């Protein structure tokens, strides 16, 4: 896939949101989701003074981004890591605090477009879905070995799939005849299992099941639950964080972490709120910001995006 076709979602808005924090001497910015390097390249270009640290769990993404960001030399440090490993990565690099953090939680376009990774439901491929293909269980293993109750829970919790029971009973019936190995068979099974009315709404009927499997295989929500608070903790006072999420589960998680940081923790009724109870964060977006109609027209993958930003306004006081 050519990198020029990959348009980072809400790019300008992300850069504007982080900009005020990146004007000091030698600011450090972390791109927690490097992907094809679109956001990283734009950050390095727009802010000539920054040092960039970029993480990705996908070795192929790191290789391609490495080529793309090579002109920036020492200013960019690329690390093979999952984003909840941010504290360890910064510690190893000897960086105490950072001024900016960016998360783009969409699966990178490269992964969706690469047939042999089994992310997409639009083409037949082995059911893998691991972002780091050197570790963990594949989507096929999840489908073939998880107990029915666990599969129903995953489809409901991670795919928000109302027809989870129906789909899972079809999966269990079929896997006894022959284990699942490719995406086309799963898509066909879902189409057959759903009632007519359910097929008429919201695009490809397999979409929610594939999302659920992807989240389970990569432990995405558990990782995110650790990663967002860790990123906030790594911010210097005045530092800013921007997070792009693509479904309500991710967005809700980000919203909760930001809201907790922006709230006072004082017991009710205190006439003056002591320093240690004061909010640590200031919200930079009113609710979640959405992409513009022009942007959606230019890049259909931007449609579900939700952007939230926050600024660190004080230290944690123990």
Coordinates of C-alpha atoms in Angstrom, one line a residue:
X1 CA 0.0 0.0 0.0
X2 CA 1.4 3.4 -0.9
X3 CA 2.0 5.6 2.1
X4 CA 0.8 8.7 0.2
X5 CA -2.7 7.3 0.2
X6 CA -2.8 7.1 3.9
X7 CA -4.4 10.3 5.3
X8 CA -4.0 10.6 9.0
X9 CA -7.4 11.3 10.7
X10 CA -8.0 14.9 12.0
X11 CA -4.3 15.6 11.6
X12 CA -4.5 19.4 11.6
X13 CA -6.7 19.4 14.7
X14 CA -4.3 17.1 16.6
X15 CA -1.4 19.3 15.8
X16 CA -3.2 22.5 16.9
X17 CA -4.3 20.8 20.1
X18 CA -0.7 19.8 21.0
X19 CA 1.0 23.0 19.7
X20 CA 0.9 25.2 22.8
X21 CA 2.8 22.6 24.8
X22 CA 5.5 22.2 22.1
X23 CA 6.9 25.7 22.1
X24 CA 9.4 25.4 25.0
X25 CA 13.0 24.3 24.8
X26 CA 13.6 20.8 23.4
X27 CA 10.1 19.4 23.9
X28 CA 9.6 15.6 23.8
X29 CA 6.4 14.2 22.0
X30 CA 5.4 10.6 22.1
X31 CA 3.4 9.1 19.3
X32 CA 2.0 6.0 21.0
X33 CA 0.5 4.6 17.8
X34 CA 3.1 5.1 15.1
X35 CA 1.4 3.1 12.4
X36 CA 2.5 4.3 9.0
X37 CA 4.1 7.4 10.6
X38 CA 1.7 10.1 9.2
X39 CA 1.1 11.9 12.5
X40 CA 4.8 11.5 13.5
X41 CA 6.0 13.0 10.2
X42 CA 3.6 15.9 10.5
X43 CA 4.7 16.6 14.1
X44 CA 8.4 16.6 13.1
X45 CA 7.7 18.8 10.2
X46 CA 5.6 21.4 12.0
X47 CA 7.6 21.6 15.2
X48 CA 11.3 21.7 14.2
X49 CA 12.4 21.8 17.9
X50 CA 10.8 18.5 19.1
X51 CA 12.3 15.2 19.8
X52 CA 9.9 12.4 18.9
X53 CA 9.5 9.0 20.6
X54 CA 7.2 6.7 18.6
X55 CA 5.9 3.3 19.6
X56 CA 4.3 0.4 17.7
X57 CA 3.9 -3.3 18.4
X58 CA 3.9 -4.1 14.7
X59 CA 7.4 -4.7 13.3
X60 CA 6.3 -4.1 9.7
X61 CA 4.9 -0.7 10.6
X62 CA 8.1 0.2 12.4
X63 CA 10.2 -0.8 9.3
X64 CA 8.0 1.3 6.9
X65 CA 7.8 4.3 9.2
X66 CA 11.6 4.1 9.8
X67 CA 12.1 4.6 6.1
X68 CA 9.6 7.5 6.0
X69 CA 11.1 9.3 9.1
X70 CA 14.8 8.6 8.2
X71 CA 15.3 12.2 6.9
X72 CA 14.7 13.4 10.5
X73 CA 17.6 11.4 11.8
X74 CA 18.3 11.6 15.5
X75 CA 15.1 13.6 16.2
X76 CA 13.0 10.5 15.9
X77 CA 13.4 7.4 18.2
X78 CA 11.2 4.4 17.1
X79 CA 10.5 1.7 19.6
X80 CA 9.0 -1.8 19.3
X81 CA 6.5 -1.7 22.2
X82 CA 2.9 -1.8 23.1
X83 CA 1.7 1.6 24.3
X84 CA 1.0 0.6 27.9
X85 CA 4.8 0.0 28.1
X86 CA 5.3 3.8 27.8
X87 CA 6.7 4.3 31.3
X88 CA 9.4 1.6 30.7
X89 CA 10.3 3.0 27.3
X90 CA 10.7 6.6 28.7
X91 CA 12.8 5.2 31.6
X92 CA 15.1 3.4 29.3
X93 CA 15.6 6.5 27.2
X94 CA 16.3 8.6 30.3
X95 CA 13.3 10.8 29.7
X96 CA 11.6 11.9 33.0
X97 CA 8.7 13.9 31.5
X98 CA 7.2 14.6 28.1
X99 CA 5.4 17.7 26.7
X100 CA 3.0 16.0 24.3
X101 CA 1.3 12.6 23.8
X102 CA -0.7 11.4 20.8
X103 CA -2.8 8.3 20.5
X104 CA -4.6 7.3 17.2
X105 CA -6.4 4.1 18.2
X106 CA -7.6 3.1 14.7
X107 CA -6.1 0.0 13.4
X108 CA -3.5 1.2 11.0
X109 CA -4.7 1.4 7.4
X110 CA -1.8 -0.8 6.4
X111 CA -3.1 -3.7 8.6
X112 CA -6.7 -3.3 7.3
X113 CA -5.4 -3.3 3.7
X114 CA -3.0 -6.2 4.1
X115 CA -4.9 -9.3 3.0
X116 CA -2.8 -11.8 4.8
X117 CA -3.3 -10.3 8.3
X118 CA -7.0 -11.3 8.5
X119 CA -8.2 -7.9 9.9
X120 CA -10.6 -7.1 7.1
X121 CA -13.9 -8.7 6.4
X122 CA -14.0 -7.5 2.8
X123 CA -11.6 -10.1 1.6
X124 CA -10.7 -13.7 2.4
X125 CA -7.6 -14.1 4.6
X126 CA -6.2 -16.3 7.3
X127 CA -7.9 -15.4 10.6
X128 CA -5.0 -13.9 12.5
X129 CA -5.6 -10.3 13.6
X130 CA -2.5 -10.1 15.8
X131 CA -0.8 -6.7 15.5
X132 CA 2.4 -8.2 16.8
X133 CA 2.6 -11.5 14.9
X134 CA 5.4 -12.8 17.1
X135 CA 3.1 -13.1 20.2
X136 CA -0.3 -14.1 21.5
X137 CA -3.2 -16.2 20.2
X138 CA -4.7 -15.6 16.7
X139 CA -8.4 -14.9 16.0
X140 CA -8.8 -18.5 14.6
X141 CA -7.6 -19.9 18.0
X142 CA -10.1 -17.7 19.9
X143 CA -13.0 -18.9 17.6
X144 CA -12.0 -22.5 17.7
X145 CA -11.1 -22.9 21.4
X146 CA -13.0 -20.4 23.6
X147 CA -16.0 -21.7 25.5
X148 CA -19.4 -20.5 24.0
X149 CA -20.2 -18.3 27.0
X150 CA -16.8 -16.5 26.7
X151 CA -17.4 -15.9 23.0
X152 CA -20.8 -14.4 23.7
X153 CA -19.3 -12.1 26.3
X154 CA -16.5 -10.9 23.9
X155 CA -19.0 -10.2 21.1
X156 CA -21.3 -8.3 23.4
X157 CA -18.7 -6.4 25.3
X158 CA -16.2 -5.6 22.5
X159 CA -18.4 -5.7 19.4
X160 CA -21.6 -4.4 21.0
X161 CA -23.2 -7.2 19.0
X162 CA -26.9 -7.7 19.9
X163 CA -27.1 -11.0 18.0
X164 CA -24.1 -12.5 19.9
X165 CA -25.9 -15.6 21.0
X166 CA -27.1 -16.4 17.6
X167 CA -23.7 -15.9 16.0
X168 CA -21.9 -17.9 18.7
X169 CA -24.2 -20.9 18.4
X170 CA -23.6 -21.0 14.6
X171 CA -19.8 -20.7 15.3
X172 CA -19.8 -23.6 17.8
X173 CA -21.9 -25.8 15.5
X174 CA -19.5 -25.1 12.5
X175 CA -16.2 -25.4 14.4
X176 CA -17.2 -28.9 15.5
X177 CA -17.4 -29.9 11.8
X178 CA -14.2 -28.1 10.9
X179 CA -12.0 -25.5 12.7
X180 CA -12.1 -21.9 11.4
X181 CA -9.1 -20.7 9.5
X182 CA -10.2 -18.0 7.1
X183 CA -12.2 -14.8 7.3
X184 CA -14.6 -15.5 4.4
X185 CA -16.1 -18.5 6.1
X186 CA -16.8 -16.5 9.2
X187 CA -18.3 -13.6 7.2
X188 CA -20.6 -16.1 5.4
X189 CA -21.6 -17.8 8.7
X190 CA -22.5 -14.4 10.3
X191 CA -24.6 -13.4 7.2
X192 CA -26.5 -16.7 7.5
X193 CA -27.0 -16.5 11.2
X194 CA -28.5 -13.0 11.4
X195 CA -32.2 -12.2 11.0
X196 CA -33.1 -10.1 7.9
X197 CA -33.7 -6.9 9.9
X198 CA -30.3 -7.0 11.5
X199 CA -28.6 -7.2 8.1
X200 CA -30.2 -4.0 6.9
X201 CA -28.5 -1.7 9.4
X202 CA -25.0 -0.4 9.7
X203 CA -22.8 -1.7 6.9
X204 CA -21.2 -5.2 6.8
X205 CA -23.0 -7.5 9.3
X206 CA -19.6 -9.0 10.2
X207 CA -18.1 -5.7 11.3
X208 CA -18.9 -5.9 15.0
X209 CA -17.7 -9.5 15.3
X210 CA -14.4 -8.7 13.7
X211 CA -14.0 -5.7 15.9
X212 CA -14.6 -7.8 19.0
X213 CA -12.1 -10.5 17.9
X214 CA -9.5 -7.9 17.1
X215 CA -9.9 -6.3 20.6
X216 CA -9.7 -9.7 22.3
X217 CA -6.7 -10.9 20.3
X218 CA -4.7 -7.8 21.0
X219 CA -5.9 -7.1 24.5
X220 CA -6.7 -3.6 23.3
X221 CA -9.0 -2.4 26.0
X222 CA -6.9 -3.8 28.8
X223 CA -3.8 -2.2 27.3
X224 CA -5.6 1.1 26.8
X225 CA -6.9 1.1 30.4
X226 CA -3.3 1.0 31.6
X227 CA -1.9 3.3 28.8
X228 CA -4.0 6.4 29.1
X229 CA -3.3 7.0 32.9
X230 CA 0.4 6.2 32.3
X231 CA 0.5 8.8 29.5
X232 CA -1.2 11.4 31.7
X233 CA 1.3 10.6 34.5
X234 CA 4.3 11.1 32.0
X235 CA 3.1 14.6 31.1
X236 CA 5.0 17.6 32.4
X237 CA 2.8 20.4 33.9
X238 CA 1.6 22.3 30.8
X239 CA 2.0 19.2 28.7
X240 CA -0.9 18.0 26.5
X241 CA -2.4 14.7 25.4
X242 CA -4.6 14.1 22.3
X243 CA -6.5 10.8 21.8
X244 CA -8.4 9.7 18.7
X245 CA -10.7 6.8 19.3
X246 CA -13.0 5.0 16.9
X247 CA -15.6 3.2 18.9
X248 CA -17.7 4.0 22.0
X249 CA -15.8 1.5 24.3
X250 CA -12.5 3.3 23.7
X251 CA -14.0 6.7 23.8
X252 CA -15.7 6.0 27.1
X253 CA -12.5 4.8 28.7
X254 CA -10.6 8.0 27.6
X255 CA -13.5 10.2 28.7
X256 CA -13.4 8.5 32.2
X257 CA -9.7 9.0 32.7
X258 CA -9.8 12.6 31.6
X259 CA -12.9 13.4 33.6
X260 CA -11.4 11.9 36.8
X261 CA -8.2 14.0 36.3
X262 CA -10.2 17.2 35.7
X263 CA -12.4 16.7 38.8
X264 CA -11.6 17.8 42.3
X265 CA -11.2 15.0 44.8
X266 CA -12.0 17.1 47.8
X267 CA -14.6 15.9 50.3
X268 CA -17.8 18.0 49.8
X269 CA -18.3 21.1 52.0
X270 CA -14.7 22.3 52.3
X271 CA -14.7 26.2 52.1
X272 CA -11.2 26.1 50.4
X273 CA -10.0 23.2 48.4
X274 CA -6.4 22.2 49.4
X275 CA -3.8 21.8 46.7
X276 CA -3.8 18.0 47.0
X277 CA -7.5 17.8 46.0
X278 CA -7.2 20.2 43.0
X279 CA -7.8 18.9 39.5
X280 CA -4.7 17.6 37.7
X281 CA -6.1 18.1 34.2
X282 CA -7.9 20.7 32.2
X283 CA -10.1 19.4 29.4
X284 CA -9.3 20.9 26.0
X285 CA -12.3 19.6 24.1
X286 CA -15.9 20.0 24.9
X287 CA -17.0 16.4 24.9
X288 CA -15.5 14.6 21.9
X289 CA -14.7 16.5 18.7
X290 CA -15.9 14.9 15.5
X291 CA -14.3 15.0 12.0
X292 CA -15.7 17.6 9.5
X293 CA -17.9 16.5 6.6
X294 CA -15.1 17.4 4.2
X295 CA -12.7 15.2 6.0
X296 CA -15.1 12.2 6.0
X297 CA -15.6 12.7 2.3
X298 CA -11.8 12.6 1.8
X299 CA -11.2 9.7 4.1
X300 CA -14.1 7.4 4.9
X301 CA -12.1 5.8 7.8
X302 CA -12.4 9.2 9.7
X303 CA -16.2 8.9 10.0
X304 CA -16.3 7.2 13.5
X305 CA -13.4 9.2 14.9
X306 CA -13.7 11.0 18.3
X307 CA -11.0 13.3 19.5
X308 CA -10.4 14.3 23.1
X309 CA -7.6 16.5 24.5
X310 CA -6.4 17.4 28.0
X311 CA -3.7 19.5 29.5
X312 CA -1.7 18.7 32.7
X313 CA -2.2 21.7 35.0
X314 CA -0.5 20.5 38.2
X315 CA 1.6 17.9 39.8
X316 CA 0.2 14.9 41.7
X317 CA 0.6 15.8 45.4
X318 CA 0.9 12.7 47.5

